[in-house]
mmCIF file with all atom_site columns, C-alpha atoms in Angstrom:
data_model
loop_
_atom_site.group_PDB
_atom_site.id
_atom_site.type_symbol
_atom_site.label_atom_id
_atom_site.label_alt_id
_atom_site.label_comp_id
_atom_site.label_asym_id
_atom_site.label_entity_id
_atom_site.label_seq_id
_atom_site.pdbx_PDB_ins_code
_atom_site.Cartn_x
_atom_site.Cartn_y
_atom_site.Cartn_z
_atom_site.occupancy
_atom_site.B_iso_or_equiv
_atom_site.pdbx_formal_charge
_atom_site.auth_seq_id
_atom_site.auth_comp_id
_atom_site.auth_asym_id
_atom_site.auth_atom_id
_atom_site.pdbx_PDB_model_num
ATOM 1   C CA . UNK A 1 1   ? 32.233 -58.897 -6.723  1.00 79.00 ? 1   UNK A CA 1
ATOM 2   C CA . UNK A 1 2   ? 32.520 -61.754 -9.184  1.00 87.00 ? 2   UNK A CA 1
ATOM 3   C CA . UNK A 1 3   ? 29.442 -63.444 -10.613 1.00 89.00 ? 3   UNK A CA 1
ATOM 4   C CA . UNK A 1 4   ? 30.737 -66.902 -9.669  1.00 92.00 ? 4   UNK A CA 1
ATOM 5   C CA . UNK A 1 5   ? 30.866 -65.847 -6.033  1.00 93.00 ? 5   UNK A CA 1
ATOM 6   C CA . UNK A 1 6   ? 27.355 -64.378 -6.106  1.00 93.00 ? 6   UNK A CA 1
ATOM 7   C CA . UNK A 1 7   ? 26.079 -67.576 -7.711  1.00 94.00 ? 7   UNK A CA 1
ATOM 8   C CA . UNK A 1 8   ? 27.751 -69.684 -5.003  1.00 94.00 ? 8   UNK A CA 1
ATOM 9   C CA . UNK A 1 9   ? 26.078 -67.561 -2.325  1.00 95.00 ? 9   UNK A CA 1
ATOM 10  C CA . UNK A 1 10  ? 22.709 -67.575 -4.083  1.00 94.00 ? 10  UNK A CA 1
ATOM 11  C CA . UNK A 1 11  ? 22.904 -71.356 -4.563  1.00 94.00 ? 11  UNK A CA 1
ATOM 12  C CA . UNK A 1 12  ? 23.795 -71.906 -0.905  1.00 94.00 ? 12  UNK A CA 1
ATOM 13  C CA . UNK A 1 13  ? 27.220 -73.380 -1.671  1.00 94.00 ? 13  UNK A CA 1
ATOM 14  C CA . UNK A 1 14  ? 28.581 -72.622 1.814   1.00 95.00 ? 14  UNK A CA 1
ATOM 15  C CA . UNK A 1 15  ? 31.857 -74.537 1.333   1.00 93.00 ? 15  UNK A CA 1
ATOM 16  C CA . UNK A 1 16  ? 32.726 -72.582 -1.821  1.00 94.00 ? 16  UNK A CA 1
ATOM 17  C CA . UNK A 1 17  ? 31.785 -69.272 -0.200  1.00 95.00 ? 17  UNK A CA 1
ATOM 18  C CA . UNK A 1 18  ? 33.955 -69.989 2.836   1.00 94.00 ? 18  UNK A CA 1
ATOM 19  C CA . UNK A 1 19  ? 36.962 -70.865 0.668   1.00 93.00 ? 19  UNK A CA 1
ATOM 20  C CA . UNK A 1 20  ? 36.425 -67.788 -1.490  1.00 93.00 ? 20  UNK A CA 1
ATOM 21  C CA . UNK A 1 21  ? 36.271 -65.535 1.562   1.00 93.00 ? 21  UNK A CA 1
ATOM 22  C CA . UNK A 1 22  ? 39.415 -66.895 3.196   1.00 91.00 ? 22  UNK A CA 1
ATOM 23  C CA . UNK A 1 23  ? 41.290 -66.874 -0.117  1.00 91.00 ? 23  UNK A CA 1
ATOM 24  C CA . UNK A 1 24  ? 40.201 -63.337 -0.993  1.00 91.00 ? 24  UNK A CA 1
ATOM 25  C CA . UNK A 1 25  ? 42.197 -61.942 1.907   1.00 89.00 ? 25  UNK A CA 1
ATOM 26  C CA . UNK A 1 26  ? 45.304 -63.689 0.586   1.00 88.00 ? 26  UNK A CA 1
ATOM 27  C CA . UNK A 1 27  ? 44.767 -62.120 -2.849  1.00 87.00 ? 27  UNK A CA 1
ATOM 28  C CA . UNK A 1 28  ? 44.131 -58.651 -1.424  1.00 86.00 ? 28  UNK A CA 1
ATOM 29  C CA . UNK A 1 29  ? 45.124 -58.193 2.233   1.00 88.00 ? 29  UNK A CA 1
ATOM 30  C CA . UNK A 1 30  ? 43.583 -54.719 2.286   1.00 88.00 ? 30  UNK A CA 1
ATOM 31  C CA . UNK A 1 31  ? 40.224 -56.422 2.814   1.00 87.00 ? 31  UNK A CA 1
ATOM 32  C CA . UNK A 1 32  ? 38.173 -54.106 0.587   1.00 88.00 ? 32  UNK A CA 1
ATOM 33  C CA . UNK A 1 33  ? 36.694 -56.770 -1.692  1.00 90.00 ? 33  UNK A CA 1
ATOM 34  C CA . UNK A 1 34  ? 36.648 -59.260 1.214   1.00 93.00 ? 34  UNK A CA 1
ATOM 35  C CA . UNK A 1 35  ? 34.375 -56.964 3.255   1.00 94.00 ? 35  UNK A CA 1
ATOM 36  C CA . UNK A 1 36  ? 31.984 -56.562 0.322   1.00 95.00 ? 36  UNK A CA 1
ATOM 37  C CA . UNK A 1 37  ? 31.903 -60.325 -0.228  1.00 95.00 ? 37  UNK A CA 1
ATOM 38  C CA . UNK A 1 38  ? 31.434 -61.042 3.483   1.00 95.00 ? 38  UNK A CA 1
ATOM 39  C CA . UNK A 1 39  ? 28.573 -58.560 3.756   1.00 96.00 ? 39  UNK A CA 1
ATOM 40  C CA . UNK A 1 40  ? 26.812 -60.204 0.804   1.00 95.00 ? 40  UNK A CA 1
ATOM 41  C CA . UNK A 1 41  ? 27.300 -63.713 2.225   1.00 96.00 ? 41  UNK A CA 1
ATOM 42  C CA . UNK A 1 42  ? 26.113 -62.757 5.721   1.00 96.00 ? 42  UNK A CA 1
ATOM 43  C CA . UNK A 1 43  ? 22.966 -61.213 4.237   1.00 95.00 ? 43  UNK A CA 1
ATOM 44  C CA . UNK A 1 44  ? 22.131 -64.333 2.197   1.00 96.00 ? 44  UNK A CA 1
ATOM 45  C CA . UNK A 1 45  ? 23.536 -67.347 4.079   1.00 94.00 ? 45  UNK A CA 1
ATOM 46  C CA . UNK A 1 46  ? 22.230 -67.866 7.608   1.00 94.00 ? 46  UNK A CA 1
ATOM 47  C CA . UNK A 1 47  ? 24.460 -70.945 7.999   1.00 95.00 ? 47  UNK A CA 1
ATOM 48  C CA . UNK A 1 48  ? 27.719 -69.273 6.908   1.00 95.00 ? 48  UNK A CA 1
ATOM 49  C CA . UNK A 1 49  ? 29.306 -69.478 10.350  1.00 96.00 ? 49  UNK A CA 1
ATOM 50  C CA . UNK A 1 50  ? 29.833 -72.394 12.692  1.00 95.00 ? 50  UNK A CA 1
ATOM 51  C CA . UNK A 1 51  ? 30.108 -72.243 16.462  1.00 94.00 ? 51  UNK A CA 1
ATOM 52  C CA . UNK A 1 52  ? 33.608 -71.352 17.634  1.00 93.00 ? 52  UNK A CA 1
ATOM 53  C CA . UNK A 1 53  ? 35.801 -74.246 18.801  1.00 94.00 ? 53  UNK A CA 1
ATOM 54  C CA . UNK A 1 54  ? 39.201 -73.982 20.440  1.00 90.00 ? 54  UNK A CA 1
ATOM 55  C CA . UNK A 1 55  ? 42.164 -73.249 18.202  1.00 89.00 ? 55  UNK A CA 1
ATOM 56  C CA . UNK A 1 56  ? 44.650 -76.015 17.441  1.00 83.00 ? 56  UNK A CA 1
ATOM 57  C CA . UNK A 1 57  ? 47.669 -73.704 17.751  1.00 88.00 ? 57  UNK A CA 1
ATOM 58  C CA . UNK A 1 58  ? 49.355 -71.342 20.179  1.00 92.00 ? 58  UNK A CA 1
ATOM 59  C CA . UNK A 1 59  ? 49.309 -67.631 19.330  1.00 93.00 ? 59  UNK A CA 1
ATOM 60  C CA . UNK A 1 60  ? 52.803 -66.123 19.317  1.00 93.00 ? 60  UNK A CA 1
ATOM 61  C CA . UNK A 1 61  ? 53.432 -62.429 20.027  1.00 95.00 ? 61  UNK A CA 1
ATOM 62  C CA . UNK A 1 62  ? 52.224 -60.240 17.143  1.00 95.00 ? 62  UNK A CA 1
ATOM 63  C CA . UNK A 1 63  ? 55.756 -59.307 16.077  1.00 94.00 ? 63  UNK A CA 1
ATOM 64  C CA . UNK A 1 64  ? 56.389 -63.028 15.408  1.00 95.00 ? 64  UNK A CA 1
ATOM 65  C CA . UNK A 1 65  ? 53.413 -63.528 13.115  1.00 94.00 ? 65  UNK A CA 1
ATOM 66  C CA . UNK A 1 66  ? 54.619 -64.767 9.731   1.00 94.00 ? 66  UNK A CA 1
ATOM 67  C CA . UNK A 1 67  ? 53.302 -66.621 6.687   1.00 93.00 ? 67  UNK A CA 1
ATOM 68  C CA . UNK A 1 68  ? 53.597 -70.018 8.378   1.00 94.00 ? 68  UNK A CA 1
ATOM 69  C CA . UNK A 1 69  ? 51.454 -68.797 11.257  1.00 94.00 ? 69  UNK A CA 1
ATOM 70  C CA . UNK A 1 70  ? 49.007 -67.174 8.829   1.00 93.00 ? 70  UNK A CA 1
ATOM 71  C CA . UNK A 1 71  ? 48.518 -70.470 6.975   1.00 93.00 ? 71  UNK A CA 1
ATOM 72  C CA . UNK A 1 72  ? 48.120 -72.303 10.276  1.00 94.00 ? 72  UNK A CA 1
ATOM 73  C CA . UNK A 1 73  ? 45.345 -69.868 11.239  1.00 94.00 ? 73  UNK A CA 1
ATOM 74  C CA . UNK A 1 74  ? 43.770 -70.283 7.773   1.00 94.00 ? 74  UNK A CA 1
ATOM 75  C CA . UNK A 1 75  ? 43.838 -74.058 8.131   1.00 93.00 ? 75  UNK A CA 1
ATOM 76  C CA . UNK A 1 76  ? 42.132 -73.795 11.511  1.00 94.00 ? 76  UNK A CA 1
ATOM 77  C CA . UNK A 1 77  ? 39.539 -71.413 10.020  1.00 94.00 ? 77  UNK A CA 1
ATOM 78  C CA . UNK A 1 78  ? 38.895 -73.832 7.152   1.00 91.00 ? 78  UNK A CA 1
ATOM 79  C CA . UNK A 1 79  ? 38.247 -76.574 9.722   1.00 93.00 ? 79  UNK A CA 1
ATOM 80  C CA . UNK A 1 80  ? 35.986 -74.368 11.884  1.00 94.00 ? 80  UNK A CA 1
ATOM 81  C CA . UNK A 1 81  ? 34.553 -71.356 10.055  1.00 95.00 ? 81  UNK A CA 1
ATOM 82  C CA . UNK A 1 82  ? 33.453 -69.225 13.012  1.00 95.00 ? 82  UNK A CA 1
ATOM 83  C CA . UNK A 1 83  ? 33.042 -65.452 13.291  1.00 95.00 ? 83  UNK A CA 1
ATOM 84  C CA . UNK A 1 84  ? 35.824 -65.301 15.867  1.00 96.00 ? 84  UNK A CA 1
ATOM 85  C CA . UNK A 1 85  ? 38.300 -67.287 13.777  1.00 95.00 ? 85  UNK A CA 1
ATOM 86  C CA . UNK A 1 86  ? 37.488 -65.289 10.648  1.00 95.00 ? 86  UNK A CA 1
ATOM 87  C CA . UNK A 1 87  ? 38.059 -62.002 12.496  1.00 95.00 ? 87  UNK A CA 1
ATOM 88  C CA . UNK A 1 88  ? 41.388 -63.243 13.890  1.00 95.00 ? 88  UNK A CA 1
ATOM 89  C CA . UNK A 1 89  ? 42.449 -64.580 10.482  1.00 95.00 ? 89  UNK A CA 1
ATOM 90  C CA . UNK A 1 90  ? 41.650 -61.200 8.920   1.00 95.00 ? 90  UNK A CA 1
ATOM 91  C CA . UNK A 1 91  ? 43.823 -59.458 11.531  1.00 95.00 ? 91  UNK A CA 1
ATOM 92  C CA . UNK A 1 92  ? 46.710 -61.875 10.910  1.00 95.00 ? 92  UNK A CA 1
ATOM 93  C CA . UNK A 1 93  ? 46.481 -61.541 7.110   1.00 94.00 ? 93  UNK A CA 1
ATOM 94  C CA . UNK A 1 94  ? 46.413 -57.744 7.314   1.00 93.00 ? 94  UNK A CA 1
ATOM 95  C CA . UNK A 1 95  ? 49.497 -57.781 9.559   1.00 95.00 ? 95  UNK A CA 1
ATOM 96  C CA . UNK A 1 96  ? 51.490 -60.408 7.629   1.00 92.00 ? 96  UNK A CA 1
ATOM 97  C CA . UNK A 1 97  ? 50.340 -59.151 4.218   1.00 90.00 ? 97  UNK A CA 1
ATOM 98  C CA . UNK A 1 98  ? 50.897 -55.434 4.766   1.00 89.00 ? 98  UNK A CA 1
ATOM 99  C CA . UNK A 1 99  ? 53.658 -55.337 2.109   1.00 85.00 ? 99  UNK A CA 1
ATOM 100 C CA . UNK A 1 100 ? 51.449 -57.171 -0.375  1.00 84.00 ? 100 UNK A CA 1
ATOM 101 C CA . UNK A 1 101 ? 48.619 -54.739 0.405   1.00 77.00 ? 101 UNK A CA 1
ATOM 102 C CA . UNK A 1 102 ? 50.925 -51.877 -0.590  1.00 83.00 ? 102 UNK A CA 1
ATOM 103 C CA . UNK A 1 103 ? 51.838 -53.713 -3.816  1.00 82.00 ? 103 UNK A CA 1
ATOM 104 C CA . UNK A 1 104 ? 48.171 -54.272 -4.680  1.00 75.00 ? 104 UNK A CA 1
ATOM 105 C CA . UNK A 1 105 ? 47.449 -50.602 -4.010  1.00 79.00 ? 105 UNK A CA 1
ATOM 106 C CA . UNK A 1 106 ? 50.322 -49.565 -6.291  1.00 79.00 ? 106 UNK A CA 1
ATOM 107 C CA . UNK A 1 107 ? 49.255 -52.007 -9.032  1.00 79.00 ? 107 UNK A CA 1
ATOM 108 C CA . UNK A 1 108 ? 45.744 -50.626 -9.007  1.00 76.00 ? 108 UNK A CA 1
ATOM 109 C CA . UNK A 1 109 ? 47.125 -47.111 -9.350  1.00 75.00 ? 109 UNK A CA 1
ATOM 110 C CA . UNK A 1 110 ? 49.049 -48.045 -12.511 1.00 71.00 ? 110 UNK A CA 1
ATOM 111 C CA . UNK A 1 111 ? 47.407 -47.560 -15.903 1.00 69.00 ? 111 UNK A CA 1
ATOM 112 C CA . UNK A 1 112 ? 46.325 -50.764 -17.642 1.00 59.00 ? 112 UNK A CA 1
ATOM 113 C CA . UNK A 1 113 ? 48.812 -51.680 -20.355 1.00 56.00 ? 113 UNK A CA 1
ATOM 114 C CA . UNK A 1 114 ? 48.028 -54.350 -22.914 1.00 57.00 ? 114 UNK A CA 1
ATOM 115 C CA . UNK A 1 115 ? 51.424 -56.039 -23.040 1.00 54.00 ? 115 UNK A CA 1
ATOM 116 C CA . UNK A 1 116 ? 51.657 -58.579 -25.872 1.00 52.00 ? 116 UNK A CA 1
ATOM 117 C CA . UNK A 1 117 ? 54.067 -60.678 -23.766 1.00 52.00 ? 117 UNK A CA 1
ATOM 118 C CA . UNK A 1 118 ? 51.336 -61.297 -21.182 1.00 54.00 ? 118 UNK A CA 1
ATOM 119 C CA . UNK A 1 119 ? 49.187 -63.287 -23.624 1.00 55.00 ? 119 UNK A CA 1
ATOM 120 C CA . UNK A 1 120 ? 49.305 -66.917 -24.621 1.00 56.00 ? 120 UNK A CA 1
ATOM 121 C CA . UNK A 1 121 ? 48.478 -67.225 -28.303 1.00 54.00 ? 121 UNK A CA 1
ATOM 122 C CA . UNK A 1 122 ? 45.999 -69.848 -29.407 1.00 49.00 ? 122 UNK A CA 1
ATOM 123 C CA . UNK A 1 123 ? 44.740 -70.245 -32.973 1.00 54.00 ? 123 UNK A CA 1
ATOM 124 C CA . UNK A 1 124 ? 41.240 -69.143 -32.005 1.00 54.00 ? 124 UNK A CA 1
ATOM 125 C CA . UNK A 1 125 ? 41.688 -67.267 -28.735 1.00 57.00 ? 125 UNK A CA 1
ATOM 126 C CA . UNK A 1 126 ? 44.134 -65.137 -26.775 1.00 62.00 ? 126 UNK A CA 1
ATOM 127 C CA . UNK A 1 127 ? 44.353 -65.815 -23.033 1.00 64.00 ? 127 UNK A CA 1
ATOM 128 C CA . UNK A 1 128 ? 45.382 -62.852 -20.922 1.00 67.00 ? 128 UNK A CA 1
ATOM 129 C CA . UNK A 1 129 ? 47.265 -63.606 -17.707 1.00 69.00 ? 129 UNK A CA 1
ATOM 130 C CA . UNK A 1 130 ? 47.737 -60.662 -15.364 1.00 74.00 ? 130 UNK A CA 1
ATOM 131 C CA . UNK A 1 131 ? 50.612 -60.464 -12.901 1.00 72.00 ? 131 UNK A CA 1
ATOM 132 C CA . UNK A 1 132 ? 48.241 -60.915 -9.973  1.00 75.00 ? 132 UNK A CA 1
ATOM 133 C CA . UNK A 1 133 ? 46.291 -63.919 -11.280 1.00 72.00 ? 133 UNK A CA 1
ATOM 134 C CA . UNK A 1 134 ? 49.397 -65.605 -12.691 1.00 74.00 ? 134 UNK A CA 1
ATOM 135 C CA . UNK A 1 135 ? 51.296 -64.939 -9.479  1.00 77.00 ? 135 UNK A CA 1
ATOM 136 C CA . UNK A 1 136 ? 48.500 -66.379 -7.351  1.00 78.00 ? 136 UNK A CA 1
ATOM 137 C CA . UNK A 1 137 ? 48.318 -69.527 -9.496  1.00 73.00 ? 137 UNK A CA 1
ATOM 138 C CA . UNK A 1 138 ? 52.093 -70.025 -9.511  1.00 78.00 ? 138 UNK A CA 1
ATOM 139 C CA . UNK A 1 139 ? 52.350 -69.262 -5.787  1.00 80.00 ? 139 UNK A CA 1
ATOM 140 C CA . UNK A 1 140 ? 49.605 -71.764 -5.003  1.00 73.00 ? 140 UNK A CA 1
ATOM 141 C CA . UNK A 1 141 ? 51.331 -74.414 -7.102  1.00 77.00 ? 141 UNK A CA 1
ATOM 142 C CA . UNK A 1 142 ? 54.590 -73.774 -5.249  1.00 83.00 ? 142 UNK A CA 1
ATOM 143 C CA . UNK A 1 143 ? 52.909 -73.966 -1.829  1.00 78.00 ? 143 UNK A CA 1
ATOM 144 C CA . UNK A 1 144 ? 51.151 -77.204 -2.835  1.00 73.00 ? 144 UNK A CA 1
ATOM 145 C CA . UNK A 1 145 ? 54.411 -78.697 -4.116  1.00 79.00 ? 145 UNK A CA 1
ATOM 146 C CA . UNK A 1 146 ? 56.278 -77.756 -0.954  1.00 78.00 ? 146 UNK A CA 1
ATOM 147 C CA . UNK A 1 147 ? 53.463 -79.268 1.099   1.00 74.00 ? 147 UNK A CA 1
ATOM 148 C CA . UNK A 1 148 ? 53.629 -82.508 -0.863  1.00 77.00 ? 148 UNK A CA 1
ATOM 149 C CA . UNK A 1 149 ? 57.432 -82.696 -0.672  1.00 78.00 ? 149 UNK A CA 1
ATOM 150 C CA . UNK A 1 150 ? 57.455 -82.094 3.072   1.00 79.00 ? 150 UNK A CA 1
ATOM 151 C CA . UNK A 1 151 ? 54.496 -84.362 3.743   1.00 80.00 ? 151 UNK A CA 1
ATOM 152 C CA . UNK A 1 152 ? 52.375 -81.512 5.104   1.00 81.00 ? 152 UNK A CA 1
ATOM 153 C CA . UNK A 1 153 ? 48.887 -82.376 3.899   1.00 84.00 ? 153 UNK A CA 1
ATOM 154 C CA . UNK A 1 154 ? 47.295 -79.155 5.129   1.00 81.00 ? 154 UNK A CA 1
ATOM 155 C CA . UNK A 1 155 ? 49.863 -77.061 3.282   1.00 77.00 ? 155 UNK A CA 1
ATOM 156 C CA . UNK A 1 156 ? 49.247 -79.095 0.116   1.00 76.00 ? 156 UNK A CA 1
ATOM 157 C CA . UNK A 1 157 ? 45.503 -78.514 0.384   1.00 88.00 ? 157 UNK A CA 1
ATOM 158 C CA . UNK A 1 158 ? 45.941 -74.802 1.032   1.00 89.00 ? 158 UNK A CA 1
ATOM 159 C CA . UNK A 1 159 ? 48.346 -74.504 -1.898  1.00 75.00 ? 159 UNK A CA 1
ATOM 160 C CA . UNK A 1 160 ? 45.919 -76.362 -4.124  1.00 80.00 ? 160 UNK A CA 1
ATOM 161 C CA . UNK A 1 161 ? 43.090 -74.036 -3.092  1.00 86.00 ? 161 UNK A CA 1
ATOM 162 C CA . UNK A 1 162 ? 45.250 -70.982 -3.820  1.00 88.00 ? 162 UNK A CA 1
ATOM 163 C CA . UNK A 1 163 ? 46.244 -72.449 -7.199  1.00 77.00 ? 163 UNK A CA 1
ATOM 164 C CA . UNK A 1 164 ? 42.600 -73.060 -8.091  1.00 82.00 ? 164 UNK A CA 1
ATOM 165 C CA . UNK A 1 165 ? 41.826 -69.500 -7.006  1.00 81.00 ? 165 UNK A CA 1
ATOM 166 C CA . UNK A 1 166 ? 44.534 -68.198 -9.337  1.00 72.00 ? 166 UNK A CA 1
ATOM 167 C CA . UNK A 1 167 ? 43.194 -70.229 -12.236 1.00 77.00 ? 167 UNK A CA 1
ATOM 168 C CA . UNK A 1 168 ? 39.681 -68.948 -11.496 1.00 80.00 ? 168 UNK A CA 1
ATOM 169 C CA . UNK A 1 169 ? 41.043 -65.387 -11.527 1.00 76.00 ? 169 UNK A CA 1
ATOM 170 C CA . UNK A 1 170 ? 42.633 -66.032 -14.941 1.00 77.00 ? 170 UNK A CA 1
ATOM 171 C CA . UNK A 1 171 ? 39.373 -67.467 -16.260 1.00 77.00 ? 171 UNK A CA 1
ATOM 172 C CA . UNK A 1 172 ? 37.378 -64.578 -14.833 1.00 75.00 ? 172 UNK A CA 1
ATOM 173 C CA . UNK A 1 173 ? 39.789 -61.996 -16.280 1.00 73.00 ? 173 UNK A CA 1
ATOM 174 C CA . UNK A 1 174 ? 39.371 -63.572 -19.709 1.00 71.00 ? 174 UNK A CA 1
ATOM 175 C CA . UNK A 1 175 ? 35.568 -63.520 -19.567 1.00 69.00 ? 175 UNK A CA 1
ATOM 176 C CA . UNK A 1 176 ? 35.587 -59.704 -19.536 1.00 58.00 ? 176 UNK A CA 1
#
């Protein structure tokens, strides 16, 4: 668990914690780190969850769940962070992101290679960008751009949040 997340929990920054939790599942649909983060937040933030309100979308059959539906569920969760919506969002992410979960599992099984091409040179510092953190940042930027071009404000906000998450991952990776 990252120090920034623990600090957000310890400082009672509920909005940041909620965004981190919902974004963590997008980064790693297996839910391993998400469950650890959720357990920590539940133990320290009595106001983490809101009362459940009705969803603003219709739930299609499970075999029709896709990324668009997943982001719709995430948007609804961001608007009403309830236990029920978080549990449903987790189920949707695990279903839609099953291929990504396999990729993450395979990446973690690979040995760490210090590839010179994955660094940006700076006169006083080298910035390491991993495939995961760079991919998250680029993916978030693409989602935000698509949202802006299509006039979908929610998609733009979600993309921006994912982009920020990717940048935070890059920063965190470089602090080590």
